[in-house]
XYZ file of C-alpha atoms in Angstrom:
393
model
C -8.409 -26.334 7.090
C -7.888 -26.252 3.320
C -4.595 -27.620 2.067
C -3.859 -24.685 -0.251
C -4.849 -21.066 -0.736
C -7.444 -20.464 -3.468
C -7.501 -16.725 -4.103
C -10.021 -14.581 -5.980
C -8.552 -11.084 -6.127
C -10.169 -7.684 -6.409
C -7.098 -5.503 -6.890
C -8.746 -2.085 -7.507
C -11.445 -2.411 -4.835
C -10.435 0.856 -3.110
C -11.169 2.741 -6.334
C -14.596 1.239 -6.924
C -18.035 1.546 -5.458
C -18.310 -2.203 -5.661
C -20.368 -4.700 -3.734
C -17.518 -6.079 -1.646
C -19.897 -8.162 0.442
C -21.253 -9.904 -2.646
C -17.758 -10.454 -4.073
C -16.678 -12.137 -0.845
C -19.839 -14.211 -0.568
C -19.575 -15.447 -4.169
C -15.874 -16.223 -3.713
C -16.427 -18.208 -0.535
C -19.453 -20.089 -1.797
C -17.502 -21.213 -4.885
C -14.814 -22.627 -2.589
C -12.274 -19.783 -2.387
C -10.597 -18.993 0.911
C -8.766 -15.722 0.224
C -8.999 -12.371 -1.565
C -6.078 -10.150 -2.547
C -6.280 -6.361 -2.894
C -3.951 -3.463 -3.668
C -3.517 -0.463 -1.395
C -4.749 1.704 -4.274
C -5.129 1.524 -8.060
C -4.321 4.784 -9.863
C -5.014 3.644 -13.428
C -7.565 5.454 -15.495
C -8.115 8.372 -13.121
C -8.666 11.749 -14.770
C -7.865 13.718 -11.618
C -5.045 12.613 -9.320
C -6.819 13.906 -6.218
C -9.584 11.363 -6.846
C -7.224 8.533 -5.885
C -8.503 6.901 -2.708
C -5.302 6.108 -0.827
C -3.885 6.172 2.716
C -2.312 9.626 2.327
C -3.694 13.149 2.486
C -3.870 15.118 -0.781
C -2.365 18.590 -0.469
C -4.422 20.626 -2.916
C -2.183 23.680 -2.640
C 0.935 21.755 -3.645
C -0.802 19.262 -5.951
C 0.791 16.242 -4.281
C 0.265 13.757 -1.488
C 1.670 14.292 1.970
C 3.289 11.062 3.149
C 3.207 12.319 6.742
C -0.568 12.810 6.922
C -2.984 9.888 6.905
C -6.395 9.739 5.317
C -8.474 8.195 8.078
C -11.385 6.942 5.995
C -9.011 4.704 4.006
C -8.187 2.790 7.179
C -11.859 2.717 8.130
C -12.628 1.041 4.818
C -9.766 -1.438 5.261
C -11.195 -2.369 8.658
C -14.656 -2.819 7.119
C -13.356 -4.952 4.258
C -11.444 -7.141 6.700
C -14.602 -7.730 8.724
C -16.623 -8.614 5.625
C -13.974 -11.081 4.441
C -13.877 -12.721 7.858
C -17.672 -13.055 7.835
C -17.286 -15.381 4.844
C -14.256 -17.257 6.250
C -11.888 -15.537 3.810
C -8.372 -14.292 4.493
C -7.615 -10.865 3.088
C -4.152 -10.426 1.532
C -3.071 -6.784 1.214
C -0.286 -5.682 -1.136
C 1.328 -2.992 1.018
C 3.335 -1.415 -1.800
C 2.901 -1.605 -5.559
C 5.381 -0.942 -8.328
C 2.549 -0.675 -10.881
C 1.760 2.835 -9.605
C 4.779 3.987 -11.635
C 3.377 2.572 -14.896
C 1.624 4.381 -17.741
C 2.266 7.846 -16.362
C 0.070 7.353 -13.311
C 0.164 10.102 -10.711
C 0.382 8.237 -7.413
C 1.661 8.958 -3.876
C 5.138 7.468 -4.020
C 6.009 9.383 -7.180
C 4.179 12.647 -6.476
C 4.495 13.800 -2.873
C 5.435 16.911 -0.954
C 8.466 15.074 0.454
C 9.894 14.752 -3.095
C 10.364 10.991 -2.808
C 10.448 9.165 -6.134
C 9.764 5.719 -4.674
C 9.305 3.875 -1.390
C 12.848 2.478 -1.818
C 14.092 5.989 -1.016
C 12.264 6.252 2.286
C 12.490 3.267 4.606
C 11.257 5.176 7.712
C 7.992 6.324 6.092
C 7.479 2.888 4.531
C 7.805 1.306 7.974
C 5.344 3.806 9.450
C 2.769 2.747 6.884
C 3.199 -0.906 7.846
C 2.813 0.039 11.513
C -0.353 2.018 10.741
C -1.920 -0.861 8.800
C -1.005 -3.355 11.509
C -2.527 -1.103 14.169
C -5.750 -1.182 12.124
C -6.069 -4.900 11.336
C -3.154 -6.708 12.964
C -2.828 -10.390 12.148
C -6.404 -10.584 10.899
C -5.009 -10.169 7.380
C -1.982 -11.501 5.509
C 0.610 -9.221 3.963
C 2.278 -8.955 0.573
C 5.307 -6.689 0.816
C 5.317 -5.343 -2.736
C 3.477 -6.131 -5.958
C 5.735 -6.517 -9.009
C 8.625 -4.723 -7.393
C 11.653 -3.738 -9.444
C 15.042 -2.466 -8.331
C 14.495 0.838 -10.189
C 18.186 0.972 -11.089
C 19.618 0.422 -7.611
C 19.470 -3.192 -6.517
C 21.374 -2.607 -3.263
C 18.866 0.034 -2.168
C 15.958 -2.230 -3.153
C 17.371 -5.191 -1.230
C 17.895 -3.058 1.884
C 14.287 -1.844 1.643
C 12.859 -5.375 1.298
C 14.922 -6.607 4.240
C 13.697 -3.695 6.389
C 10.044 -4.394 5.504
C 10.467 -8.084 6.303
C 12.162 -7.351 9.627
C 9.359 -4.942 10.566
C 6.713 -7.600 9.928
C 8.760 -10.018 12.020
C 8.995 -7.450 14.821
C 5.193 -7.130 14.703
C 5.046 -10.942 15.062
C 3.397 -11.581 11.713
C 3.990 -15.287 10.956
C 6.255 -15.870 7.966
C 3.609 -18.090 6.377
C 1.281 -15.056 6.346
C 3.710 -12.992 4.252
C 4.268 -12.893 0.504
C 7.359 -11.236 -0.949
C 5.307 -10.334 -4.009
C 6.242 -10.792 -7.639
C 9.629 -9.196 -8.255
C 12.207 -9.077 -11.010
C 13.407 -12.646 -11.093
C 15.050 -15.125 -13.394
C 14.400 -15.321 -17.126
C 12.713 -18.303 -18.744
C 12.475 -18.660 -22.489
C 12.153 -21.623 -24.826
C 12.309 -24.071 -21.962
C 15.591 -22.760 -20.545
C 15.747 -21.470 -16.987
C 18.522 -19.006 -16.216
C 19.287 -17.452 -12.851
C 20.948 -14.086 -13.373
C 22.024 -13.549 -9.788
C 23.260 -10.021 -10.341
C 19.884 -8.765 -11.575
C 17.611 -11.159 -9.742
C 16.069 -9.125 -6.942
C 14.422 -12.135 -5.304
C 17.698 -14.026 -5.140
C 19.534 -11.030 -3.726
C 16.912 -10.466 -1.012
C 16.900 -14.105 0.068
C 20.699 -14.182 0.061
C 20.760 -11.170 2.381
C 18.522 -13.133 4.769
C 20.307 -16.471 4.436
C 20.822 -16.597 8.219
C 17.016 -16.617 8.734
C 15.426 -19.961 7.774
C 11.934 -18.506 8.204
C 12.276 -16.494 5.000
C 11.390 -19.606 3.000
C 8.046 -19.810 4.777
C 7.063 -16.576 3.032
C 5.327 -16.943 -0.319
C 7.210 -16.022 -3.491
C 4.895 -14.839 -6.219
C 4.904 -15.599 -9.921
C 2.584 -13.848 -12.335
C 1.566 -14.733 -15.913
C 0.586 -18.276 -14.921
C -2.204 -20.025 -16.769
C -1.339 -19.906 -20.467
C 1.920 -19.908 -22.432
C 3.449 -16.549 -23.330
C 6.307 -15.601 -25.578
C 8.752 -15.344 -22.695
C 7.145 -17.819 -20.285
C 6.377 -20.729 -22.549
C 5.892 -23.357 -19.868
C 4.188 -21.234 -17.248
C 0.743 -22.168 -18.573
C 0.902 -25.300 -16.439
C 3.031 -23.850 -13.698
C 5.997 -25.909 -14.884
C 8.482 -23.113 -14.274
C 7.312 -22.496 -10.735
C 6.952 -26.202 -9.974
C 10.542 -26.915 -10.965
C 11.831 -23.729 -9.324
C 10.011 -23.736 -5.976
C 9.247 -27.431 -5.750
C 12.610 -28.679 -6.870
C 15.265 -26.127 -5.948
C 14.126 -25.234 -2.423
C 11.278 -25.816 -0.040
C 9.647 -22.399 -0.224
C 6.044 -21.536 -0.932
C 4.775 -20.493 -4.354
C 2.098 -17.912 -5.147
C 0.955 -18.585 -8.727
C -1.249 -15.970 -10.348
C -2.782 -15.140 -13.723
C -2.119 -11.478 -12.922
C -0.595 -10.071 -16.093
C -1.917 -12.710 -18.507
C -2.893 -11.032 -21.771
C -3.562 -13.972 -24.085
C -5.948 -16.179 -22.158
C -8.953 -17.730 -23.885
C -11.611 -16.036 -21.749
C -12.773 -13.148 -23.931
C -15.365 -12.191 -21.302
C -12.635 -11.720 -18.693
C -10.817 -8.930 -20.490
C -10.302 -5.174 -20.393
C -9.107 -4.895 -23.983
C -5.443 -5.191 -23.044
C -5.324 -8.108 -20.603
C -7.320 -11.290 -21.150
C -7.358 -14.000 -18.506
C -7.255 -17.792 -18.913
C -10.485 -19.652 -19.503
C -11.886 -22.029 -16.875
C -10.627 -24.988 -18.924
C -7.116 -23.524 -19.066
C -7.073 -22.849 -15.337
C -8.330 -26.337 -14.510
C -5.375 -27.921 -16.316
C -2.917 -25.531 -14.692
C -4.328 -25.766 -11.138
C -4.545 -29.556 -11.237
C -0.883 -29.761 -12.198
C 0.060 -27.377 -9.387
C -1.921 -29.215 -6.707
C -0.471 -32.536 -7.812
C 2.990 -31.167 -6.958
C 2.295 -30.161 -3.372
C 4.645 -32.804 -1.985
C 2.167 -33.477 0.798
C 2.695 -30.036 2.295
C -0.114 -27.862 3.536
C -0.298 -24.298 2.182
C 2.631 -24.740 -0.152
C 0.728 -23.100 -2.994
C -1.479 -20.082 -3.389
C -3.362 -20.218 -6.691
C -4.749 -16.806 -7.605
C -7.322 -15.787 -10.165
C -6.938 -12.061 -10.774
C -10.051 -11.088 -12.769
C -10.414 -8.193 -15.151
C -14.179 -8.610 -15.098
C -15.544 -8.815 -11.563
C -19.105 -9.809 -12.349
C -19.963 -13.189 -10.794
C -21.131 -14.564 -14.142
C -17.575 -14.197 -15.468
C -15.230 -14.678 -12.504
C -16.977 -17.520 -10.655
C -16.722 -20.151 -13.453
C -12.935 -19.629 -13.525
C -12.658 -19.849 -9.749
C -14.880 -22.926 -9.799
C -12.528 -24.609 -12.272
C -9.644 -24.141 -9.812
C -11.836 -25.506 -7.016
C -12.783 -28.500 -9.168
C -9.081 -29.230 -9.702
C -8.598 -29.055 -5.933
C -11.402 -31.569 -5.454
C -10.076 -33.904 -8.118
C -6.597 -33.950 -6.575
C -7.467 -34.056 -2.866
C -10.772 -35.911 -3.039
C -12.702 -33.282 -1.096
C -14.149 -29.826 -1.571
C -12.633 -26.762 0.118
C -14.130 -25.824 3.456
C -16.223 -22.880 2.205
C -17.682 -24.715 -0.789
C -21.457 -24.292 -0.983
C -21.779 -22.761 2.496
C -22.759 -19.244 1.426
C -25.550 -19.502 -1.157
C -27.214 -16.382 -2.417
C -29.866 -15.319 0.085
C -33.358 -15.831 -1.168
C -35.708 -12.849 -0.822
C -38.256 -13.090 1.922
C -41.592 -14.174 0.445
C -44.227 -11.447 0.425
C -47.035 -12.585 2.716
C -50.344 -13.076 0.917
C -53.273 -11.881 3.061
C -56.065 -14.310 3.717
C -59.038 -13.523 1.466
C -62.070 -11.949 3.062
C -64.856 -14.549 3.474
C -67.597 -14.195 0.872
C -70.938 -13.551 2.651
C -73.679 -16.101 1.947
C -77.326 -15.331 1.026
C -79.322 -13.581 3.770
C -81.025 -15.979 6.164
C -84.900 -15.627 6.407
C -86.320 -14.518 9.714
C -87.699 -17.437 11.754
C -91.445 -17.908 11.261
C -93.664 -16.935 14.195
C -95.494 -19.948 15.688
C -99.214 -20.082 14.902
C -101.782 -20.704 17.752
C -104.320 -23.338 16.904
C -108.013 -23.419 18.125
C -107.049 -25.904 20.793
C -104.329 -23.532 21.894
C -106.796 -20.663 22.267
C -109.171 -22.882 24.309
C -106.301 -23.941 26.562
C -105.272 -20.362 27.099
C -108.867 -19.393 27.917
C -109.254 -22.192 30.470
C -105.929 -21.214 32.024
C -107.023 -17.578 32.324
C -110.420 -18.562 33.824
C -108.671 -20.733 36.370
C -106.370 -17.912 37.366
C -109.366 -15.573 37.846
C -111.239 -18.081 40.069
C -108.106 -18.598 42.181
C -107.768 -14.870 42.619
C -111.432 -14.456 43.754
C -111.168 -17.268 46.219
C -107.927 -15.868 47.579
C -109.399 -12.391 48.017
C -112.662 -13.675 49.471
C -110.875 -15.966 51.882
């Protein structure tokens, strides 16, 4: 078993006709052991109804119906889970996603026939979605409660929602170590100063509400924008913030991701707005993270969240993280090199037809010599005499 999670995400996979099998194979062969996906990705869609999501689109009302499921979404989730398992990968699913409210996106939890403006307003329907996903894939996948969640102006309501989601996963007997809280509004960090604003820190408030449950610290707490320094997260390029926070202040597990990085050095891994760290940048960062594991297994999840999903771009970055793993632990991850690209079957070359040789001459007829004719004559005469004697006798 690998000591840490090495994750190669494909967040918008439900919106793409992508080669999921090839993405998983490339990830595993490079040494990754997990892939993270979103429930849906509404960005860049011209028509809201084109969003491939778990809910039914009501064309008459121009909104999603949160009480009607779209069955083929769950069929695809089941298929993707099976493909990931084929390559010894664990699939992490972000159940809910705050990013659906960004950039004017029209997405289910903001545009629905039930008139709900967010999942925080509807704990019962949120729980039903978790139950539906679990009925589809159970503990074959790991769960992230919410990606980049914010309190949306009501921290008490948000805390109650997070607690309810966590308790539901516990009731379904999902191990705490297979849960990630997801990146949420947390502390501020600027110019090397860490400040915990407890009143506005959603993560702190959620964990405080669950202080009677020690298992909560076995869930992963996510941090984005890791890999390179940013204006507000100067030290996060080497994971220093997370290392001091998670490694020093409590014994929880840290999920460190380049999700959100805009100023990385990898110009090929960019969508024009976000640009991910280069392989060299990630190697430095990942090595520092792995060196701070404190001897604990699965304390860290290091995630590369590509913007460019072609193997030529994403695999070198993932390989740099894997190389850091090798250099710290002295061994390669379990999947490393086990899933090479299949070679095409060679086209059989037919045996050439044999080239016919020159025609063989007919065998020469034997010639009868004079002696032969005399011998034949004597033989015939003898036969005649014998016949006369036989008849006369």
